[in-house]
Tab-separated table of C-alpha atoms and ligand atoms in Angstrom:
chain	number	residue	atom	x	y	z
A	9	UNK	CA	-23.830	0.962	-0.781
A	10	UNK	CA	-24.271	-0.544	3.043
A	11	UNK	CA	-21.873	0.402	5.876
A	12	UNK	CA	-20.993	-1.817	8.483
A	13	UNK	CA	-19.474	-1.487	11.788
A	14	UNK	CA	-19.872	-4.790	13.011
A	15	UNK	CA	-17.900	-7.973	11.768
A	16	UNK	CA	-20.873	-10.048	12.272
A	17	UNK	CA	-23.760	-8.603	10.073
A	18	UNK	CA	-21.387	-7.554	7.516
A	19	UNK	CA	-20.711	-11.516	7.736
A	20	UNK	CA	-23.863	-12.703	7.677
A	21	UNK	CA	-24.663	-9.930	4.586
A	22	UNK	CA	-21.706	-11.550	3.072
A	23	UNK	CA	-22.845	-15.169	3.357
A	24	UNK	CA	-26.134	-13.944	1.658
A	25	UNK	CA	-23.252	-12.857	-1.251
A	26	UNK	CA	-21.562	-16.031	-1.106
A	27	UNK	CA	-24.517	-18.163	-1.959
A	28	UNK	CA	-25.750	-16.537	-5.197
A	29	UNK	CA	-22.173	-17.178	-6.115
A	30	UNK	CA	-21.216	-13.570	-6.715
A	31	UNK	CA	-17.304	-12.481	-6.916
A	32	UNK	CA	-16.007	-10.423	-3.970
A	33	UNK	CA	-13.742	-7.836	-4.721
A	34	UNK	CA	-11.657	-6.048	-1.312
A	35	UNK	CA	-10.128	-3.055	-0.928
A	36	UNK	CA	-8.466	-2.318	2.174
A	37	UNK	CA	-7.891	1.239	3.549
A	38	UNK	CA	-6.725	3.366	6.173
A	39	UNK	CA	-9.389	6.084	5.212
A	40	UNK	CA	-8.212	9.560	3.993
A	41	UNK	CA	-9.562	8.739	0.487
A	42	UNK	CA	-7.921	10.039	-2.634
A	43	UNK	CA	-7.559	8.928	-6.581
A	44	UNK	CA	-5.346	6.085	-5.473
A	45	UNK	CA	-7.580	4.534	-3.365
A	46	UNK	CA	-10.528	5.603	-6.199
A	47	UNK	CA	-8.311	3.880	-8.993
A	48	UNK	CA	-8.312	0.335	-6.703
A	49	UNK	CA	-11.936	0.801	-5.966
A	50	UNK	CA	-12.864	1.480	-10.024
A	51	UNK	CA	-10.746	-1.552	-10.783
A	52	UNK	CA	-12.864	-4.030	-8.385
A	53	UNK	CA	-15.977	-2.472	-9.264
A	54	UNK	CA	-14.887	-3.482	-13.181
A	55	UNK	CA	-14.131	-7.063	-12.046
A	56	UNK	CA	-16.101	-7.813	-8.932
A	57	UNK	CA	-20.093	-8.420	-9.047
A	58	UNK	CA	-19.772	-7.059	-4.994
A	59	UNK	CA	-17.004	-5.017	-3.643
A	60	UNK	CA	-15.695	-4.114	0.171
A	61	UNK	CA	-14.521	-1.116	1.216
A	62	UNK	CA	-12.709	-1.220	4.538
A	63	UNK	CA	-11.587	2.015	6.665
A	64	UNK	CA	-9.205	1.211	9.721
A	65	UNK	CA	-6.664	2.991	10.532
A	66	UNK	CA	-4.184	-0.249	11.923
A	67	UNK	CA	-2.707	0.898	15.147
A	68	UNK	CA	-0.637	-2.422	15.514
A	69	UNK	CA	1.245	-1.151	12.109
A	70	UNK	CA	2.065	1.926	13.505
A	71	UNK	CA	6.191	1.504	14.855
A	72	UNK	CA	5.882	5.475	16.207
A	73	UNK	CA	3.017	6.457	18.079
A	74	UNK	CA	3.098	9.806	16.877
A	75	UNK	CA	2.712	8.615	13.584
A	76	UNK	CA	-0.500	7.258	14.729
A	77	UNK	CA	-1.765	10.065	16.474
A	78	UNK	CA	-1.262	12.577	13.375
A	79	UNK	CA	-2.662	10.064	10.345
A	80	UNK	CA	-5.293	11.893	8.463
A	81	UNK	CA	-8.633	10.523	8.636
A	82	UNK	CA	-12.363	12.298	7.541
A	83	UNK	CA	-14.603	9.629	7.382
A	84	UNK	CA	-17.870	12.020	6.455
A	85	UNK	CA	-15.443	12.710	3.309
A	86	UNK	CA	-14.369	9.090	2.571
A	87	UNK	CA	-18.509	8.281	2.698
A	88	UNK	CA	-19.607	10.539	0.570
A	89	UNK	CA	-16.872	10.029	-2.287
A	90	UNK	CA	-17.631	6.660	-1.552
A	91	UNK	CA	-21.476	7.234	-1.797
A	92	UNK	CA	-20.929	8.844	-5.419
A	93	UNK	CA	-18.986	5.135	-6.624
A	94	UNK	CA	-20.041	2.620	-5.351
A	95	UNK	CA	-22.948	0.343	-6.102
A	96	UNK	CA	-26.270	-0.236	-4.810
A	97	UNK	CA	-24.609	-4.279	-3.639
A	98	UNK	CA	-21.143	-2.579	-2.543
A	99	UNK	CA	-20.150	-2.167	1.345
A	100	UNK	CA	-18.009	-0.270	3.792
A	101	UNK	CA	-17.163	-1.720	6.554
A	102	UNK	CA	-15.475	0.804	9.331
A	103	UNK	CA	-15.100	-1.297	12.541
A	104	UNK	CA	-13.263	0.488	15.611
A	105	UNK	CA	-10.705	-0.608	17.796
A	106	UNK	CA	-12.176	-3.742	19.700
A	107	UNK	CA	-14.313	-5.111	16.881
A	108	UNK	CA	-10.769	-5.850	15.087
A	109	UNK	CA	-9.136	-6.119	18.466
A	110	UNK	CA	-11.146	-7.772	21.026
A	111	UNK	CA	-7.747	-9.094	22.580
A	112	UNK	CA	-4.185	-8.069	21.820
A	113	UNK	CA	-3.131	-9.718	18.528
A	114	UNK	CA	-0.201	-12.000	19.424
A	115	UNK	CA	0.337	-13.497	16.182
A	116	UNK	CA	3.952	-13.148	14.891
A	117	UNK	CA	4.933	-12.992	11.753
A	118	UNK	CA	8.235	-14.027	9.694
A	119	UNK	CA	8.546	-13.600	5.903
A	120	UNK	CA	12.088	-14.282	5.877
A	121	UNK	CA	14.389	-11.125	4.620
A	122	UNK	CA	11.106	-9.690	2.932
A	123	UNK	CA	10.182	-7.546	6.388
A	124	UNK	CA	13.844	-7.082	7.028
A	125	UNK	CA	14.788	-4.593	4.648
A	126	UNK	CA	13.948	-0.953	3.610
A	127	UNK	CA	10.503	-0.073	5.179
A	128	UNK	CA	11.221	-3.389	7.183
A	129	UNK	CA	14.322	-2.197	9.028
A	130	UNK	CA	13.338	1.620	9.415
A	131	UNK	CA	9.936	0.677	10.941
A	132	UNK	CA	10.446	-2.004	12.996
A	133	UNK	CA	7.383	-4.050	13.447
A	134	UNK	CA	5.090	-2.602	10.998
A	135	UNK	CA	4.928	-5.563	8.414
A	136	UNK	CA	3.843	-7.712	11.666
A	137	UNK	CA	1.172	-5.398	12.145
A	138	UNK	CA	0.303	-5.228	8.678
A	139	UNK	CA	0.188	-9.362	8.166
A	140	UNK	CA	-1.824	-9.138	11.080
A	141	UNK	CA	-5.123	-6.444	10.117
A	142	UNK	CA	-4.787	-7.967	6.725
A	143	UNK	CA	-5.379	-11.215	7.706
A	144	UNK	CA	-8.006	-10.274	10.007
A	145	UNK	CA	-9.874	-9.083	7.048
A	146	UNK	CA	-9.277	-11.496	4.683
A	147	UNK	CA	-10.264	-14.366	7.135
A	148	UNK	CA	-13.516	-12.086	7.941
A	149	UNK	CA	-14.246	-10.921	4.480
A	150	UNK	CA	-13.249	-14.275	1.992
A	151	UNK	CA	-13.189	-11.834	-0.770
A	152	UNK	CA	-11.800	-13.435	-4.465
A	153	UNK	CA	-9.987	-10.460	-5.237
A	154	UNK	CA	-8.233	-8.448	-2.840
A	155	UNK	CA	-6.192	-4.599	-4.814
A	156	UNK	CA	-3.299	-3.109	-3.534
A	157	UNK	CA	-1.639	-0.512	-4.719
A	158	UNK	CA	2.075	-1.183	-5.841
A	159	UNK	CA	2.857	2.265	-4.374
A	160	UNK	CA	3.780	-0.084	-1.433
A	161	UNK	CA	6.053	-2.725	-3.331
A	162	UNK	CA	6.851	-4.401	-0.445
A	163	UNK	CA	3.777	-4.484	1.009
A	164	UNK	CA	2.442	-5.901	-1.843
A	165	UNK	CA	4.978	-8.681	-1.678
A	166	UNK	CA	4.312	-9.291	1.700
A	167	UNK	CA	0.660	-9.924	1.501
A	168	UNK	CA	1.340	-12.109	-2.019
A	169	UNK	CA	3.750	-14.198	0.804
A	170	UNK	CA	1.080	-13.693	3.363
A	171	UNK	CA	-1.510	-15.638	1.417
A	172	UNK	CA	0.688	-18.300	0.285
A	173	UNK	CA	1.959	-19.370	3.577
A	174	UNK	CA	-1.720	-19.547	4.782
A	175	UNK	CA	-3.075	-21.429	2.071
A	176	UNK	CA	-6.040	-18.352	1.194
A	177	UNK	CA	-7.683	-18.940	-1.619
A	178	UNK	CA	-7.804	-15.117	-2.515
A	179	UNK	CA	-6.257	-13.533	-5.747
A	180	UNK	CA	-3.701	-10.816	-4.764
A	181	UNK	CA	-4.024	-7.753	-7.373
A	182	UNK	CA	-1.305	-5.069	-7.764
A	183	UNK	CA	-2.469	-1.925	-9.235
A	184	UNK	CA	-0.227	0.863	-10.676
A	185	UNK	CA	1.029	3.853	-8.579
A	186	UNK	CA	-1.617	6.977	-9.282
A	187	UNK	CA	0.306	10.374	-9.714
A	188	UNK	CA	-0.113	13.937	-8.939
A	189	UNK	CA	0.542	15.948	-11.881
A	190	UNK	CA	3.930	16.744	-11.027
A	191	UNK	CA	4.379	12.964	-10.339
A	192	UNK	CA	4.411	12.962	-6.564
A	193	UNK	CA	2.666	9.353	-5.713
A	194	UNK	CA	-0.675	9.813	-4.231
A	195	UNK	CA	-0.859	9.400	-0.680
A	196	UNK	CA	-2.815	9.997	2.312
A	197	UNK	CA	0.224	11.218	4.064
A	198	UNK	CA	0.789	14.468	1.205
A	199	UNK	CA	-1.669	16.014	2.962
A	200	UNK	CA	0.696	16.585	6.021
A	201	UNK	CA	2.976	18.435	3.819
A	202	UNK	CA	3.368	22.355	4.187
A	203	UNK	CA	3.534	23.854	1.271
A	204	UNK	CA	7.473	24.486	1.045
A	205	UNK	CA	7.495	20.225	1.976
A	206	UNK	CA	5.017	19.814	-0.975
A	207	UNK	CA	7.165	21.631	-3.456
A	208	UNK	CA	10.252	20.098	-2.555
A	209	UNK	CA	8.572	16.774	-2.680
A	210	UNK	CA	8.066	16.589	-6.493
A	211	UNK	CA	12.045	16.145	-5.827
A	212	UNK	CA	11.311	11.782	-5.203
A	213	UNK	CA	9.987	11.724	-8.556
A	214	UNK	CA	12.080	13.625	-10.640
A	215	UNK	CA	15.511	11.158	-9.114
A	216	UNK	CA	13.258	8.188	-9.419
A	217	UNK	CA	12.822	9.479	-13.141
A	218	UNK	CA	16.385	10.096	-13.730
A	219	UNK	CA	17.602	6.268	-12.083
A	220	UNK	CA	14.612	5.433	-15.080
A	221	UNK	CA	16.711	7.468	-17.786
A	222	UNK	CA	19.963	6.332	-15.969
A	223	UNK	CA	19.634	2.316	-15.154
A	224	UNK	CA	22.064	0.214	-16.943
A	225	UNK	CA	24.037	3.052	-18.011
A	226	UNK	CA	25.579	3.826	-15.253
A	227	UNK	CA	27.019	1.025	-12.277
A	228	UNK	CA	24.340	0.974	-9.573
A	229	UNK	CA	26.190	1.248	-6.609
A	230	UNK	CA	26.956	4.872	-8.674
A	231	UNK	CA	23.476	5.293	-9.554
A	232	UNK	CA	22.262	4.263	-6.031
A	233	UNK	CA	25.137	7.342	-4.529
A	234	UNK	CA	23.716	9.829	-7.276
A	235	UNK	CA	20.001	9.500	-6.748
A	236	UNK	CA	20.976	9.974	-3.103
A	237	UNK	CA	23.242	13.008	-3.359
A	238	UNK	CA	20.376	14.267	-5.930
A	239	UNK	CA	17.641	14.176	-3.126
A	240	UNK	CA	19.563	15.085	0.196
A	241	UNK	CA	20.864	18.356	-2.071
A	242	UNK	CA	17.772	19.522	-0.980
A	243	UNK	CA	17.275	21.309	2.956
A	244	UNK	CA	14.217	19.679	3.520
A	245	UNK	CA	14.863	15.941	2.220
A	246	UNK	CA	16.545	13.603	4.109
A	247	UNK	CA	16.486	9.863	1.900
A	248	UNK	CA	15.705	7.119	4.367
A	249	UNK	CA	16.865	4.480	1.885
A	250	UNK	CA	17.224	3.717	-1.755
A	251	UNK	CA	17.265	0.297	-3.185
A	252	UNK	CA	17.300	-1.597	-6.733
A	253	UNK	CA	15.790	-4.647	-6.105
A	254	UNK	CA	13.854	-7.281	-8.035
A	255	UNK	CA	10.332	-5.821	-7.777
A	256	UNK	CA	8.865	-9.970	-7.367
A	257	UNK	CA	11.232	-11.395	-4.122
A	258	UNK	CA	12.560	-7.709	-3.033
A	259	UNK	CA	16.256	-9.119	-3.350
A	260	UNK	CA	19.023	-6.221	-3.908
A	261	UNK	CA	20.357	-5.902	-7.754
A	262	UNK	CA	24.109	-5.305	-8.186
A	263	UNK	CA	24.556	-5.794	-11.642
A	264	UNK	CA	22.493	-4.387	-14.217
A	265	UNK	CA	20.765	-7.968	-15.392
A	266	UNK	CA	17.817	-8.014	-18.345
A	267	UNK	CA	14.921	-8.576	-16.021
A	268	UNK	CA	11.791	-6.581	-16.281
A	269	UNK	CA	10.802	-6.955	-12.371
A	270	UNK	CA	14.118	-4.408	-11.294
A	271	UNK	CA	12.423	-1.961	-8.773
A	272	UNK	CA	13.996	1.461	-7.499
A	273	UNK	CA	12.116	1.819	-4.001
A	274	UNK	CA	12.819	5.123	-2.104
A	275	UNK	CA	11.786	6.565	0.892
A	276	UNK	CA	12.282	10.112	1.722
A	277	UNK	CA	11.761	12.007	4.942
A	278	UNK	CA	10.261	15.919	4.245
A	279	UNK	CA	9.805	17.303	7.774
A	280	UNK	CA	7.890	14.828	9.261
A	281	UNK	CA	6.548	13.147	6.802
A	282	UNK	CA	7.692	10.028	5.227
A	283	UNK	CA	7.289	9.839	1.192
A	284	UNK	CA	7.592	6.323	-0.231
A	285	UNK	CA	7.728	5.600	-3.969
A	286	UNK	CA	9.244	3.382	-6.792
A	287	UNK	CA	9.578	3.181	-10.291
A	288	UNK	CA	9.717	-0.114	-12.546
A	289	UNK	CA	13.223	0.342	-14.213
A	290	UNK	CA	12.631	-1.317	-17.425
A	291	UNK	CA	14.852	-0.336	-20.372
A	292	UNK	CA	13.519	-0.470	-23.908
A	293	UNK	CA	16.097	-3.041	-24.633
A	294	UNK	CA	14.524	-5.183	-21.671
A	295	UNK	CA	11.125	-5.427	-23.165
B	324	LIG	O1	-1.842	0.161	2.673
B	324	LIG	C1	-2.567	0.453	3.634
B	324	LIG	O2	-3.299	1.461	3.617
B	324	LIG	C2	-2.548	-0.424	4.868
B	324	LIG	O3	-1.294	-0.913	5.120
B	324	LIG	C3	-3.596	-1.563	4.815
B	324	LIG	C4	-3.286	-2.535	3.699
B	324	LIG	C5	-4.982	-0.963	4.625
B	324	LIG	C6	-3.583	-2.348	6.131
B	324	LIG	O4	-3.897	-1.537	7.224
């Protein structure tokens, strides 16, 4: 693998790419590497003749400073993980702070009541900054295939909008939420966890399993106030928000309807770490 730090050789490197006609495959990160970001990587290895790794850590998606300040990052890690998988044709490409911001960014983004809701209206800003990097690269990098992990549903959504209201020619692919064994979601963020927040953490899984065991059974406004009770039961939880909502235009279910896109999408505060997650609630009787 090459790593670049600079937009324009990893361009020019790319346009070398572009004319032997060989399929891009681009998978953004914020660094601190683990088996979710592997299981994205694996996939566009699979189904991309050249992939891209990026590592940025966004600030302009960051709505608390703080937040910011305190993400993990070990980029002699993320290399040589990345070292081990990656091919001889593969790149990284780890710009800093001006190469992706040479000015402030003023774009502004709108995606309707997509950014308004659950991560939308607890972290004000953050999709803007999001649609913003990800643009950035995708205007810079012209990759075919771009993986995302559907650990961020909305996200995921977003960028799917994101591309269609820009006219990109790049295929958006979702790829399925990578577990601990206990079922917390892989994140870069567990890592901030003491070990009493780590424990009680397994918590967001187990009610997302139970709403699993639970939807259409039960009303959802009922199932909604249980999963809630469930989590906040505990002294180091605190549930930001929890919403049933079609997984494909992130509008809120109230009715139990036969649908196989109905989302539960949680997040979770444990100390000060936020834990996002969500489960696909399909019923046997749905499929
Ligand atoms: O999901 C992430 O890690 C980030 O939001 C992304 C897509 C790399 C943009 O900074």
């Amino acid at each position: 693998m090459k790593v670049f730090y600079k937009k324009k050789s990893l361009k020019n490197r790319l346009e070398a790419i572009r004319k032997k006609h060989l399929k891009i495959g681009l998978v953004l990160t914020m660094g601190a590497l683990h088996s979710g970001h592997y299981s994205l990587i694996e996939r566009a290895i699979i189904e991309s003749e050249v992939v891209v790794v990026t590592i940025f850590v966004n600030p302009t998606q960051f709505n608390d400073r703080e937040d910011f300040k305190k993400y993990p990052h070990d980029i002699e890690k993320d290399l040589m993980e990345l070292r081990s998988l990656l091919r001889k044709e593969d790149m990284v490409f780890i710009p800093d702070n001006k190469e992706m911001y040479p000015e402030p960014d003023l774009l502004v983004f709108d995606f309707g009541h997509l950014d308004k809701i659950m991560e939308g209206s607890h972290r004000p800003g953050h999709f803007n900054g999001v649609a913003q990097i990800v643009s950035k690269f995708l205007n810079i990098i012209k990759p075919d295939l771009a993986y995302f992990g559907e650990k961020d549903l909305q996200q995921l959504v977003i960028i799917r909008k994101l591309v269609e209201m820009t006219n990109m020619r790049v295929q958006i692919v979702g790829c399925p939420i990578i577990r601990e064994p206990d079922g917390l979601a892989m994140s870069s963020r567990n890592q901030l966890l003491s070990v009493e927040e780590r424990k009680e953490a397994v918590k967001v899984y187990q009610a997302l399993s139970q709403a699993f065991n639970l939807a259409d059974k039960i009303p959802v406004e009922t199932l909604k106030k249980n999963t809630i009770g469930f989590i906040n039961n505990s002294s180091i939880l605190t549930v930001e928000y929890f919403e049933i909502v079609n997984g494909e235009n992130l509008l809120p279910i109230k009715k139990w309807i036969k649908n196989k896109h109905v989302f539960a999408c949680i997040a979770v505060k444990a100390g000060n770490v936020r834990l996002i997650d969500n489960i696909r609630l399909i019923n046997k009787q749905y499929t």
